[in-house]
mmCIF file of C-alpha atoms in Angstrom:
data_model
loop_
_atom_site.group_PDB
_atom_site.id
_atom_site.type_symbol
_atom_site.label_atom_id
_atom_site.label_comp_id
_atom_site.label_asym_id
_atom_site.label_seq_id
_atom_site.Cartn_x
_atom_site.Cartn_y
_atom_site.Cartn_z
ATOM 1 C CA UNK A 188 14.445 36.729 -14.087
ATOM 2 C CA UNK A 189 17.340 37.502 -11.576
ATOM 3 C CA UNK A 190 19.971 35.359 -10.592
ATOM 4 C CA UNK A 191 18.378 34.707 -7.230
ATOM 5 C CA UNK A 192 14.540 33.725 -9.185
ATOM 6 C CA UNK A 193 14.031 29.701 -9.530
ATOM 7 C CA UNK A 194 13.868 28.520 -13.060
ATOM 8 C CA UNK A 195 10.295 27.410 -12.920
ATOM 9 C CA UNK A 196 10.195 26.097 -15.959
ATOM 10 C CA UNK A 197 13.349 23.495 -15.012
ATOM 11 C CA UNK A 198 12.127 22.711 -11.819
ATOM 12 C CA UNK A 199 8.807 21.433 -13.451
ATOM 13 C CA UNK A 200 11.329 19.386 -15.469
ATOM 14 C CA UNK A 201 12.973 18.288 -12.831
ATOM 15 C CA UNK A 202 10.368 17.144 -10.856
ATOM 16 C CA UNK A 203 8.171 15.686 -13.613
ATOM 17 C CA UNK A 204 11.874 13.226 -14.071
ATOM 18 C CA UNK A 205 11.885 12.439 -10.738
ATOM 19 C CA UNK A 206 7.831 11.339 -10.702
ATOM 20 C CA UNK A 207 7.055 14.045 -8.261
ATOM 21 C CA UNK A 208 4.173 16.971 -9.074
ATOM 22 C CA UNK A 209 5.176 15.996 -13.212
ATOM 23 C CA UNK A 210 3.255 17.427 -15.517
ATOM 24 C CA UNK A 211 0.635 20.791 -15.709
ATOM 25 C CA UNK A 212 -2.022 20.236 -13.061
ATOM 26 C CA UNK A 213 -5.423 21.904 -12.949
ATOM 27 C CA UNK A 214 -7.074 24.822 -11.001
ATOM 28 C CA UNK A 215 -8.399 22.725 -8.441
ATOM 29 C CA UNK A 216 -7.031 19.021 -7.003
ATOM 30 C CA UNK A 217 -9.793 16.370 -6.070
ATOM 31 C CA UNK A 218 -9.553 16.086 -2.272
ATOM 32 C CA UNK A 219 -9.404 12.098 -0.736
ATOM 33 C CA UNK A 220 -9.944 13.648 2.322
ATOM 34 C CA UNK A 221 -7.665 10.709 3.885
ATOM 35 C CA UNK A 222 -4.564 12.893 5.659
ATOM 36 C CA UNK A 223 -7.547 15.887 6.730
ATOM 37 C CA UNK A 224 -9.617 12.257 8.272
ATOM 38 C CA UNK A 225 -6.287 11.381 9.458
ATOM 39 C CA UNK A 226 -5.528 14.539 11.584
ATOM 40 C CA UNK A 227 -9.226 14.092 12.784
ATOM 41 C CA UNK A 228 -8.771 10.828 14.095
ATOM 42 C CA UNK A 229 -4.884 11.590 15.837
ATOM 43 C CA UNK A 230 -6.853 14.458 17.696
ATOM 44 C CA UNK A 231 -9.081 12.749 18.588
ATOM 45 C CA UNK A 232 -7.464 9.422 19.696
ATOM 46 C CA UNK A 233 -7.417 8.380 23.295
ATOM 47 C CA UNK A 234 -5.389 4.877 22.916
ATOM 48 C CA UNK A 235 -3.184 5.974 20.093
ATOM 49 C CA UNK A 236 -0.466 9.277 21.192
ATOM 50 C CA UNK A 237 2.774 10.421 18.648
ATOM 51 C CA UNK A 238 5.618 10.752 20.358
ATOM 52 C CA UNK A 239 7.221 14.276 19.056
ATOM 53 C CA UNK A 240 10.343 13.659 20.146
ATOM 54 C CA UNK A 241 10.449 10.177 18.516
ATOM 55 C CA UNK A 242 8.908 11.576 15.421
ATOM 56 C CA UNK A 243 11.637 13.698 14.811
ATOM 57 C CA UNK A 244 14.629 11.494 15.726
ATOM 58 C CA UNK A 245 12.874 8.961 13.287
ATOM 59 C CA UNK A 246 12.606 11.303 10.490
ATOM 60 C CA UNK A 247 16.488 12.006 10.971
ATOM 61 C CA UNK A 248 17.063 8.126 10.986
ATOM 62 C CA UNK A 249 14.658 7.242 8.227
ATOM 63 C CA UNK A 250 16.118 10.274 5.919
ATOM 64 C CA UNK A 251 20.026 9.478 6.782
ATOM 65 C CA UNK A 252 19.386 5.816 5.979
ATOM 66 C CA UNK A 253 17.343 6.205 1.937
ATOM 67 C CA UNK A 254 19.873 8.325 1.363
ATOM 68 C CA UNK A 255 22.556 5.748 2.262
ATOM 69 C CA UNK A 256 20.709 3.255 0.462
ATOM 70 C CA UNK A 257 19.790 5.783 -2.202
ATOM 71 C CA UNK A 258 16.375 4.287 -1.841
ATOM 72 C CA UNK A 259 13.891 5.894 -4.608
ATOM 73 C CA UNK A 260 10.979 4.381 -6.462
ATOM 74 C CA UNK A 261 13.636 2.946 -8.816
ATOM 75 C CA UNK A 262 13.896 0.662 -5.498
ATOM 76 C CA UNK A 263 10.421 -0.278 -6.157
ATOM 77 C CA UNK A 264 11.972 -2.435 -9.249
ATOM 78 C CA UNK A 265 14.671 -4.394 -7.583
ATOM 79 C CA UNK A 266 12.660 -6.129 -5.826
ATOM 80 C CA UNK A 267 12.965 -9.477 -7.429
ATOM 81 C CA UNK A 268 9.406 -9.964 -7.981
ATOM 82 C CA UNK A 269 8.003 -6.545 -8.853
ATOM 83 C CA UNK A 270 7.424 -6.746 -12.660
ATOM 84 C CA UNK A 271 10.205 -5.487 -14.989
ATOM 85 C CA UNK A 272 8.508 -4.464 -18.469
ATOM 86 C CA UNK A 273 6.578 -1.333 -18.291
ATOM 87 C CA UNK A 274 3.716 -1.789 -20.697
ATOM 88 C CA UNK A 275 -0.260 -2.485 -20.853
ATOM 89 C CA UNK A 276 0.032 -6.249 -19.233
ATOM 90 C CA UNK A 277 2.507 -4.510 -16.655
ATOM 91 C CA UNK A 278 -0.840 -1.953 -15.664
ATOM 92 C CA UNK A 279 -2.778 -5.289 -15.092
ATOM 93 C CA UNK A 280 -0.522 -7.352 -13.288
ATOM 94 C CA UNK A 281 -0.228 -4.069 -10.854
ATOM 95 C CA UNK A 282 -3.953 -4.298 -10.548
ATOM 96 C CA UNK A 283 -4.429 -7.414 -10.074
ATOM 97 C CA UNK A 284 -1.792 -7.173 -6.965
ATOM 98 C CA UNK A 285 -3.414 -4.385 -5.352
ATOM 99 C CA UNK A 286 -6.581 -6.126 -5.840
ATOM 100 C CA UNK A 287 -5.852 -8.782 -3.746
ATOM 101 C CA UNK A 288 -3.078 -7.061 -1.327
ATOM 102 C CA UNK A 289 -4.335 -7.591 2.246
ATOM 103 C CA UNK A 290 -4.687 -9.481 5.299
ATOM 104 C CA UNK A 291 -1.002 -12.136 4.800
ATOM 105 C CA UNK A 292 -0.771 -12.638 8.354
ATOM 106 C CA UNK A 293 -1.125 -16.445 10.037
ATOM 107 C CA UNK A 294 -2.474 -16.999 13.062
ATOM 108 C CA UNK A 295 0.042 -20.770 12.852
ATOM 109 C CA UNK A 296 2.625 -20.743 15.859
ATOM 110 C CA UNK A 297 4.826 -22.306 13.714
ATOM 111 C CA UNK A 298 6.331 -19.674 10.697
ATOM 112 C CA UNK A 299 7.466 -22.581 8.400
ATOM 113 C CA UNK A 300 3.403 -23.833 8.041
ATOM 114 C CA UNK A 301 2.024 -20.582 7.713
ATOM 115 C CA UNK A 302 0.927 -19.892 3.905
ATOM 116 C CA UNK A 303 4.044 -19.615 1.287
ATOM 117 C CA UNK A 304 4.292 -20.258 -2.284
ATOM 118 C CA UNK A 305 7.289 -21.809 -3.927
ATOM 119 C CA UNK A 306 8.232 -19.800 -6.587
ATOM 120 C CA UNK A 307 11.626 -20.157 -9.016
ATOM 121 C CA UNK A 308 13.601 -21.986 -5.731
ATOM 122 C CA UNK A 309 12.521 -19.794 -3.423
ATOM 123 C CA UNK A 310 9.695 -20.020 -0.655
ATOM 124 C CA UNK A 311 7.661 -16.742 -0.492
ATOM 125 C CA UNK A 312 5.384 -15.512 2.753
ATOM 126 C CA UNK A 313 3.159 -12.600 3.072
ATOM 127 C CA UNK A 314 2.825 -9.583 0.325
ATOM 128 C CA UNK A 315 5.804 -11.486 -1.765
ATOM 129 C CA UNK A 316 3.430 -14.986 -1.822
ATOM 130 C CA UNK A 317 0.662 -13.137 -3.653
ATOM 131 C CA UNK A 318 3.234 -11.591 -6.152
ATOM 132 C CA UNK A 319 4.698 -15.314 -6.642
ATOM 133 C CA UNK A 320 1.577 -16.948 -7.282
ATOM 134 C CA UNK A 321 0.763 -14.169 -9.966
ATOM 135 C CA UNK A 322 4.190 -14.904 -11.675
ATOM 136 C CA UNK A 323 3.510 -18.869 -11.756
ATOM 137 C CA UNK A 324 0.278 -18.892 -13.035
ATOM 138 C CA UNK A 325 1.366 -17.111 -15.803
ATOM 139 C CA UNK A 326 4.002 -19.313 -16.370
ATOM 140 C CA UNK A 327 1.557 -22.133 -16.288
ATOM 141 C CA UNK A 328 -0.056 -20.410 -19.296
ATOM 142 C CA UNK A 329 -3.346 -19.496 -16.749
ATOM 143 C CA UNK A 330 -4.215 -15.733 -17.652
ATOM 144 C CA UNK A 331 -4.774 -14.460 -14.467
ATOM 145 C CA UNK A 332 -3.922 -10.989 -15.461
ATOM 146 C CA UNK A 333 -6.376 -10.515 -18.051
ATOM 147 C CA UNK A 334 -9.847 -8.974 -16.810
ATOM 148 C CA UNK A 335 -12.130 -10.854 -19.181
ATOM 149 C CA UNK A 336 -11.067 -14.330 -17.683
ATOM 150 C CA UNK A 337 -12.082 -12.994 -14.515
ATOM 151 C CA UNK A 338 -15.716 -13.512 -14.991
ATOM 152 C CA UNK A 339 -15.447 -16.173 -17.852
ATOM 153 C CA UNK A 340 -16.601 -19.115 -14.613
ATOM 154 C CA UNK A 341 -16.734 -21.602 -16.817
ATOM 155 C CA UNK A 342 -12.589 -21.233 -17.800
ATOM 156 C CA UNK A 343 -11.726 -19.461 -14.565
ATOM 157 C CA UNK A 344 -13.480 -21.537 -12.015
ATOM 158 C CA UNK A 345 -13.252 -21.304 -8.181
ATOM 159 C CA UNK A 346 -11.318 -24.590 -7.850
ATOM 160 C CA UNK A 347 -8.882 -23.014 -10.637
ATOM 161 C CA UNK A 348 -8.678 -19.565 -8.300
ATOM 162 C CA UNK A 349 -7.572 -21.977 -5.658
ATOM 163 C CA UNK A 350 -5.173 -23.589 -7.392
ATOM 164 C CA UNK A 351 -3.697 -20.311 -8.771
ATOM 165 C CA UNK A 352 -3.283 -19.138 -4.497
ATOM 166 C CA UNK A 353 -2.366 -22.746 -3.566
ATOM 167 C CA UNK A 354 -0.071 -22.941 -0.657
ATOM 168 C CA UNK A 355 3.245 -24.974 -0.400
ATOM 169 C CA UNK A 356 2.486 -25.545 3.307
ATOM 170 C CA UNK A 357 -1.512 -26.956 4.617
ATOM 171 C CA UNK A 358 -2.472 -23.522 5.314
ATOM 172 C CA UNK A 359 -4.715 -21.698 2.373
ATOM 173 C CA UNK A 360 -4.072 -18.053 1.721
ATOM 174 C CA UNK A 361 -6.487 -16.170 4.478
ATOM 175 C CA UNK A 362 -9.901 -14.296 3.051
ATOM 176 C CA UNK A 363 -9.413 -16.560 0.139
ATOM 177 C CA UNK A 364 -13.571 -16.875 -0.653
ATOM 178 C CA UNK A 365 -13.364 -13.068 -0.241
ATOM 179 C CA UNK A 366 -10.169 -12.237 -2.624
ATOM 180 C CA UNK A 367 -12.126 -14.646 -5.118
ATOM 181 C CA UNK A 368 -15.112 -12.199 -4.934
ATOM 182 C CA UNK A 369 -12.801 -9.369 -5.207
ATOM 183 C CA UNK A 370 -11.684 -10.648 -8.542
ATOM 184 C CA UNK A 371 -14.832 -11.190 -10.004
ATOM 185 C CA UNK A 372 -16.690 -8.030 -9.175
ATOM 186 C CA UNK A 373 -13.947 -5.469 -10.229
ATOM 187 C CA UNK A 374 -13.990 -8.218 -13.678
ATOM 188 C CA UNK A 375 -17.734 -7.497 -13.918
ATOM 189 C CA UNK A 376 -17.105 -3.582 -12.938
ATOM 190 C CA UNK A 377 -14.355 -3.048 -15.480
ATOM 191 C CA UNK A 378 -15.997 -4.662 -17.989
ATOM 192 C CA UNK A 379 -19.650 -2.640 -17.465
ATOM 193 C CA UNK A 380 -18.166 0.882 -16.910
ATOM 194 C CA UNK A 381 -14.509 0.459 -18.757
ATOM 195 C CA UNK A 382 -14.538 -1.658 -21.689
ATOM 196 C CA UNK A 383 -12.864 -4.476 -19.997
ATOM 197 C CA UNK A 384 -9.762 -2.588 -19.400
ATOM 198 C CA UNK A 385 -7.649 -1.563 -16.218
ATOM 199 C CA UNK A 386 -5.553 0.942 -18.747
ATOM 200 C CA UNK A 387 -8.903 2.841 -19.729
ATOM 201 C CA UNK A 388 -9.592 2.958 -15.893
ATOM 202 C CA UNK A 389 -6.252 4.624 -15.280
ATOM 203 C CA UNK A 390 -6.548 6.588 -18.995
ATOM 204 C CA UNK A 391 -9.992 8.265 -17.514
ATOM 205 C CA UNK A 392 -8.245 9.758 -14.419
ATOM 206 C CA UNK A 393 -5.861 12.204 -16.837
ATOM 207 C CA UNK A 394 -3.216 11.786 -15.000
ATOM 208 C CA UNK A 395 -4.089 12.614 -11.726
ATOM 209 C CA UNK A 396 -3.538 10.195 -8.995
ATOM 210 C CA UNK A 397 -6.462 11.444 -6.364
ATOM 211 C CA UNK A 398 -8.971 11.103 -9.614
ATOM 212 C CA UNK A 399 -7.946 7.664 -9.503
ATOM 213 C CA UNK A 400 -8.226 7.206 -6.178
ATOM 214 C CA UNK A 401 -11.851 8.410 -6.667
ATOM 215 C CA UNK A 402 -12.271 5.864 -9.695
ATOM 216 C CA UNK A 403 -11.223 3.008 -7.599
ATOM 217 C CA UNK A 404 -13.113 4.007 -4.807
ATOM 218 C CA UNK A 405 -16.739 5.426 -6.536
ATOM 219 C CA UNK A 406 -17.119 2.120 -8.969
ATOM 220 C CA UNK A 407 -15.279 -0.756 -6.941
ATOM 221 C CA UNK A 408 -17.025 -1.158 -3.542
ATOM 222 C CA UNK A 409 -13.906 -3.333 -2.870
ATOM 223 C CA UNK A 410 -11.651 -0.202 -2.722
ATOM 224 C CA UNK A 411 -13.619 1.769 -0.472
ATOM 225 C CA UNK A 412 -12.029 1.556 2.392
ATOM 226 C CA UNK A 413 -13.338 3.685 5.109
ATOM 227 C CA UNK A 414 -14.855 3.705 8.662
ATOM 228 C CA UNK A 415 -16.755 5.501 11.142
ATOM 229 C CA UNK A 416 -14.991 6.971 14.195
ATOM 230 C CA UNK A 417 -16.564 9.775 16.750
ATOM 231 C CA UNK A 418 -19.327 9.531 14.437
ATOM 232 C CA UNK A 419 -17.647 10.354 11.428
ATOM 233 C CA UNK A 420 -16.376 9.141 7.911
ATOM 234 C CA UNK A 421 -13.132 8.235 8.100
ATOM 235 C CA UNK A 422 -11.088 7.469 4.797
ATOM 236 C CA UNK A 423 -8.809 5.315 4.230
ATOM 237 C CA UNK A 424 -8.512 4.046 1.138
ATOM 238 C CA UNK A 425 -5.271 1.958 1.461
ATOM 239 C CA UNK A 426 -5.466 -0.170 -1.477
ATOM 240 C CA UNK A 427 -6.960 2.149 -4.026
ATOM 241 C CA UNK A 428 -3.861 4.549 -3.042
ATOM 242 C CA UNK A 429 -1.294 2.070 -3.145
ATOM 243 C CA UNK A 430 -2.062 0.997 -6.590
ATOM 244 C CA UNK A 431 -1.863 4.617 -7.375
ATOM 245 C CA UNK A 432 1.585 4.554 -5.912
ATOM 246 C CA UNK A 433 2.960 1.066 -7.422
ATOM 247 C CA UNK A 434 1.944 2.620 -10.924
ATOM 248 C CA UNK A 435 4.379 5.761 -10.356
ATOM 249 C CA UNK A 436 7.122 3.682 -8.862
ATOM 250 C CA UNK A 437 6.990 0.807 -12.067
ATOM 251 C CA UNK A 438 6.916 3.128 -14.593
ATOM 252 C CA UNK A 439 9.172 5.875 -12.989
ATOM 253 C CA UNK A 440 6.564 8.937 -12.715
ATOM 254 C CA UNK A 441 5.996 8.178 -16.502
ATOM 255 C CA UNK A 442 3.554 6.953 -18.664
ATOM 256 C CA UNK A 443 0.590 4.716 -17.035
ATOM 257 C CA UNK A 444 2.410 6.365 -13.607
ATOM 258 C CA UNK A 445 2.816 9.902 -14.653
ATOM 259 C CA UNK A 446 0.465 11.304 -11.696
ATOM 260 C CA UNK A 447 0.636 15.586 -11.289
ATOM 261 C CA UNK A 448 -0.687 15.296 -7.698
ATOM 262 C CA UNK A 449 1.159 11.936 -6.446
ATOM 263 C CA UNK A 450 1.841 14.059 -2.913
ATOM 264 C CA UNK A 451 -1.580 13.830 -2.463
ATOM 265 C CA UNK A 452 -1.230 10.065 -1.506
ATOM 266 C CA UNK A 453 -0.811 9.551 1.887
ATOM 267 C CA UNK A 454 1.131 6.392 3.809
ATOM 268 C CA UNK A 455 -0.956 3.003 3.061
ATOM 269 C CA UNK A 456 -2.444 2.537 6.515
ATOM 270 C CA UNK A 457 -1.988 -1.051 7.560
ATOM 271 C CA UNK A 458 -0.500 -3.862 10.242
ATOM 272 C CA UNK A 459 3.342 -3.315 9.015
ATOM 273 C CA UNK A 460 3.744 0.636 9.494
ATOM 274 C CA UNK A 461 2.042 1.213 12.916
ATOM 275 C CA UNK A 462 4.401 -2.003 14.089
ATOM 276 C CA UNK A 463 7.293 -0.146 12.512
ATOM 277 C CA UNK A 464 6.176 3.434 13.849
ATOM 278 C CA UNK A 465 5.915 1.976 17.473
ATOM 279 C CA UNK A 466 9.370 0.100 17.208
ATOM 280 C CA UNK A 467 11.006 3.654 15.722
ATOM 281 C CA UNK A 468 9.454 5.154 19.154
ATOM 282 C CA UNK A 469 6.746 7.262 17.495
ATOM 283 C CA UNK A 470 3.652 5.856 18.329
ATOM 284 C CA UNK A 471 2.806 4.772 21.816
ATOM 285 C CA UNK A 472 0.011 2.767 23.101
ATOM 286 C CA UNK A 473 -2.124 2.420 25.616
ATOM 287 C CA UNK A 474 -1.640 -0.037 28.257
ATOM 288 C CA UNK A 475 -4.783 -1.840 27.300
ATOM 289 C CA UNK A 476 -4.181 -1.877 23.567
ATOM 290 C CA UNK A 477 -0.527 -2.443 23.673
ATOM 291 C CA UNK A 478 -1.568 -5.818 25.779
ATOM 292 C CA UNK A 479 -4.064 -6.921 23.377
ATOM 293 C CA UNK A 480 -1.661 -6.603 20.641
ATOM 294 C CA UNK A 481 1.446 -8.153 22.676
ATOM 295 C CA UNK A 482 -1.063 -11.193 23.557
ATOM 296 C CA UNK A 483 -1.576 -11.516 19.919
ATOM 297 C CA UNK A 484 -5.423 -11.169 19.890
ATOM 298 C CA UNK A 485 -7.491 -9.936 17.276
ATOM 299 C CA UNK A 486 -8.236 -6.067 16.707
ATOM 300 C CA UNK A 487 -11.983 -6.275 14.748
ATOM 301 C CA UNK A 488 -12.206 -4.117 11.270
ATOM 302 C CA UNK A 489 -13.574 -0.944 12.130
ATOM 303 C CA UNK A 490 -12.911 -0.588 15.731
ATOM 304 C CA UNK A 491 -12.056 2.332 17.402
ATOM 305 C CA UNK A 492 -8.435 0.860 18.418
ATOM 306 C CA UNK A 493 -8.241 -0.029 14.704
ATOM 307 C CA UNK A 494 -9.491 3.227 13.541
ATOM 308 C CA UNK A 495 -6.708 4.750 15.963
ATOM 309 C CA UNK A 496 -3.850 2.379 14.858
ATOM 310 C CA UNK A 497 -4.384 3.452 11.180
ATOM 311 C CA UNK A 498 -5.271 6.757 11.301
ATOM 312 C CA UNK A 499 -2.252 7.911 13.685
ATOM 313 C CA UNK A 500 -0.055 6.392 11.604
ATOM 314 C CA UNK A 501 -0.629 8.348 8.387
ATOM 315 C CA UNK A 502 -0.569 11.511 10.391
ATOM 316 C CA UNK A 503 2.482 10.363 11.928
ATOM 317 C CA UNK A 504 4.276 9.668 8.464
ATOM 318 C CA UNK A 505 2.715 13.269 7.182
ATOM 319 C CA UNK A 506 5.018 14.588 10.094
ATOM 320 C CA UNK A 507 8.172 12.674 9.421
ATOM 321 C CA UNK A 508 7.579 13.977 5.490
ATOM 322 C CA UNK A 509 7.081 17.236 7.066
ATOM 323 C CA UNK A 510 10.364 16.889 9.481
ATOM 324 C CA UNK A 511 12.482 15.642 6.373
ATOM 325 C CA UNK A 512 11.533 18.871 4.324
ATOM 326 C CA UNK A 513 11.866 21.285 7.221
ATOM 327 C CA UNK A 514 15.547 19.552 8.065
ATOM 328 C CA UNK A 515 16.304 18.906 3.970
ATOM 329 C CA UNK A 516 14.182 22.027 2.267
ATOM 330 C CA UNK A 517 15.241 20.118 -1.204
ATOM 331 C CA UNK A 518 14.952 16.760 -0.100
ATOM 332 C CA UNK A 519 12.436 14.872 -3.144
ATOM 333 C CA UNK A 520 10.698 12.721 -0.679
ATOM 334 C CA UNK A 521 6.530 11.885 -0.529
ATOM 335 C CA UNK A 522 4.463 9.733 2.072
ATOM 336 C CA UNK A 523 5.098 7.312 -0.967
ATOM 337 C CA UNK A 524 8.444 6.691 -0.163
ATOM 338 C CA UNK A 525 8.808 6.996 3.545
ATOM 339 C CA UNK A 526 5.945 3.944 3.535
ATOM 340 C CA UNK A 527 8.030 1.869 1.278
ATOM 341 C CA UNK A 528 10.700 2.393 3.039
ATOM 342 C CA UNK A 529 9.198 1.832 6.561
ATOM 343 C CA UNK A 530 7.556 -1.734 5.158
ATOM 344 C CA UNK A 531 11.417 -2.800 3.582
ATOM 345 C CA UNK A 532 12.577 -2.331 6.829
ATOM 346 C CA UNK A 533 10.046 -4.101 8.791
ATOM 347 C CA UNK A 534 10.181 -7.043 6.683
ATOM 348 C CA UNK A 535 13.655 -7.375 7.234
ATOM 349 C CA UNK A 536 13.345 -6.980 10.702
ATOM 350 C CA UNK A 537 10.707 -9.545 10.309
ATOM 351 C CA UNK A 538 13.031 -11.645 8.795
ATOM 352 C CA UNK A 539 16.191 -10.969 11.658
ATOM 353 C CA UNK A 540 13.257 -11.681 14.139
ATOM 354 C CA UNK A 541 14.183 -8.549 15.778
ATOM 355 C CA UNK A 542 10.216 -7.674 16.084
ATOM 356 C CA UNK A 543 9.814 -4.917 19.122
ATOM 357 C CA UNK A 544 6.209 -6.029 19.323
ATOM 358 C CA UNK A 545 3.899 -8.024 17.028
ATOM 359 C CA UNK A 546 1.774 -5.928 14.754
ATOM 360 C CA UNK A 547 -1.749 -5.840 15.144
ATOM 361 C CA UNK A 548 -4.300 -8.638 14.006
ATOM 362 C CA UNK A 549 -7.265 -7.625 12.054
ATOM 363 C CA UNK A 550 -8.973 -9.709 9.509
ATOM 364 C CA UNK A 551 -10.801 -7.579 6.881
ATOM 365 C CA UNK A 552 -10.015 -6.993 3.039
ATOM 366 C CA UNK A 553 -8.535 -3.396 3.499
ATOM 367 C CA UNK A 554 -5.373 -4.541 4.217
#
């Protein structure tokens, strides 16, 4: 090897310590066929346009500012209510909050009514009241985690489930008769086809984060998240990748998140990116759909505005990836990162109430 050859053999090293393409990987990578559905649906979009120029300046301000913040999936920890042990009950906790991650939004005028859970002193809304409600009924001894209570109905009752998700405010978590169905079909499913446990679910997918994506997707009809649009499947599968992609950032590309293929998962298409894309001048709507979502009315699942909204924004985050690597050829950076980074910085926008326009309003259990 010459001087000017790579050191294959490191770079595997390094990039298995980093999370990213660790590990050998076989002759031929399972195919999601969400970023080729993706680049279907942002060719075919009529309401839904990327704004090159925008795309680019927002892959210059997106990759200036993680490296600033030195934002990597070890961010993914330090958030305050992101687990902290990286074991077997870790795997299940992660489940269980990808299991039930969608649809937070409140249709309440006023923000301090909407659904929250008090948690530890604090008051958590949205993704964060989910994660709270996990961490208290454990502390209240309720083993919410564990698969096997899942379909034990006479322990784990409905009017238990609700108190688990109860609400410091009058308003209930949304979908809640639908989250409770969630939980006990993938407790039936995981005890039928996988012993019971979430770990032999991930253990069958050797280590390959689009197998799992197939697991979740094949067995739990929950996770199959996809549409029709121009008469064609369209893929989506937000939640099945994003538990794919909390697994690698827990447990650092290693272990239960050692994934060969994690590139392969795409941006988690759902209300908080396309708000965040729009604001960061990348996506533009038209007038019509930019004035249904400014008026704050509903978008139905499975729309074609919906369809648009989501499927333009994973294309558009597969450019910014793109624009990063063309302007940083050794920048370590995945559609993994740019979405968590792109949801951080909504919510905190959310928080400054420096919103550029609302996101969009769709009820469904995708998302």
């Amino acid at each position: 090897m010459s001087d000017s050859e790579p050191d294959e053999e490191l770079l595997s090293l390094l990039r298995q310590s980093l999370g990213i393409n660790g590990g050998s990987s076989p002759s031929k990578v399972i195919d999601t066929k969400v970023l080729k559905d993706a680049e279907y649906v942002y060719d075919h979009s009529i309401d839904v346009a990327l704004d090159t120029h925008g795309t680019k300046a927002a892959a210059a301000t997106i990759w200036k500012s993680m490296q600033e913040k030195k934002y990597s999936f070890k961010t993914w920890s330090e958030h305050t209510l992101h687990p902290k042990t990286k074991d077997e009950s870790t795997v299940n906790f992660i489940f269980l909050m990808d299991l039930l991650n969608f649809c937070f939004w409140s249709e309440h005028p006023v923000p301090t009514e909407c659904f929250s859970v008090d948690y530890q002193g604090q008051t958590f809304t949205g993704y964060w009241s989910l994660v709270a409600a996990i961490h208290r009924a454990l502390e209240e001894d309720i083993p919410i985690t564990t698969p096997a209570f899942w379909i034990n109905e006479t322990e784990c009752t409905d009017d238990l489930l609700k108190h688990i998700f109860r609400s410091t405010t009058s308003e209930q978590i949304p979908l809640l008769d639908q989250r409770i169905q969630c939980i006990r079909e993938a407790g039936h499913i995981l005890a039928s086809s996988f012993d019971g446990s979430v770990v032999n679910l991930v253990k069958q997918a050797n280590n390959s984060a689009a197998s799992l994506i197939e697991l979740l997707t094949t067995h739990f009809p929950c996770f199959n998240d996809t549409a029709t649009f121009e008469s064609n499947p369209i893929h989506f599968q937000k939640r099945a990748q994003i538990l794919v992609a909390d697994l690698w950032a827990c447990f650092e590309g290693q272990s239960y998140g050692c994934f060969y293929d994690i590139d392969t998962v795409t941006m988690f298409a759902d209300y908080r990116i396309p708000q965040m894309l729009h604001s960061l001048g990348c996506l533009r709507y038209s007038p019509s759909l930019e004035t249904h979502i400014r008026n704050l009315k509903e978008v139905e699942s499975g729309c074609s505005w919906e369809v648009q909204l989501r499927g333009c924004s994973i294309w558009c985050v597969e450019l910014i990836r793109r624009e990063i690597v063309r302007q940083h050829p050794k920048a370590e950076v995945n559609a993994i990162l740019i979405d968590f980074f792109l949801y951080d910085t909504m919510k905190d926008r959310v928080k400054e109430g420096v919103e550029k326009i609302p996101h969009h309003r769709t009820r469904s259990i995708w998302y």
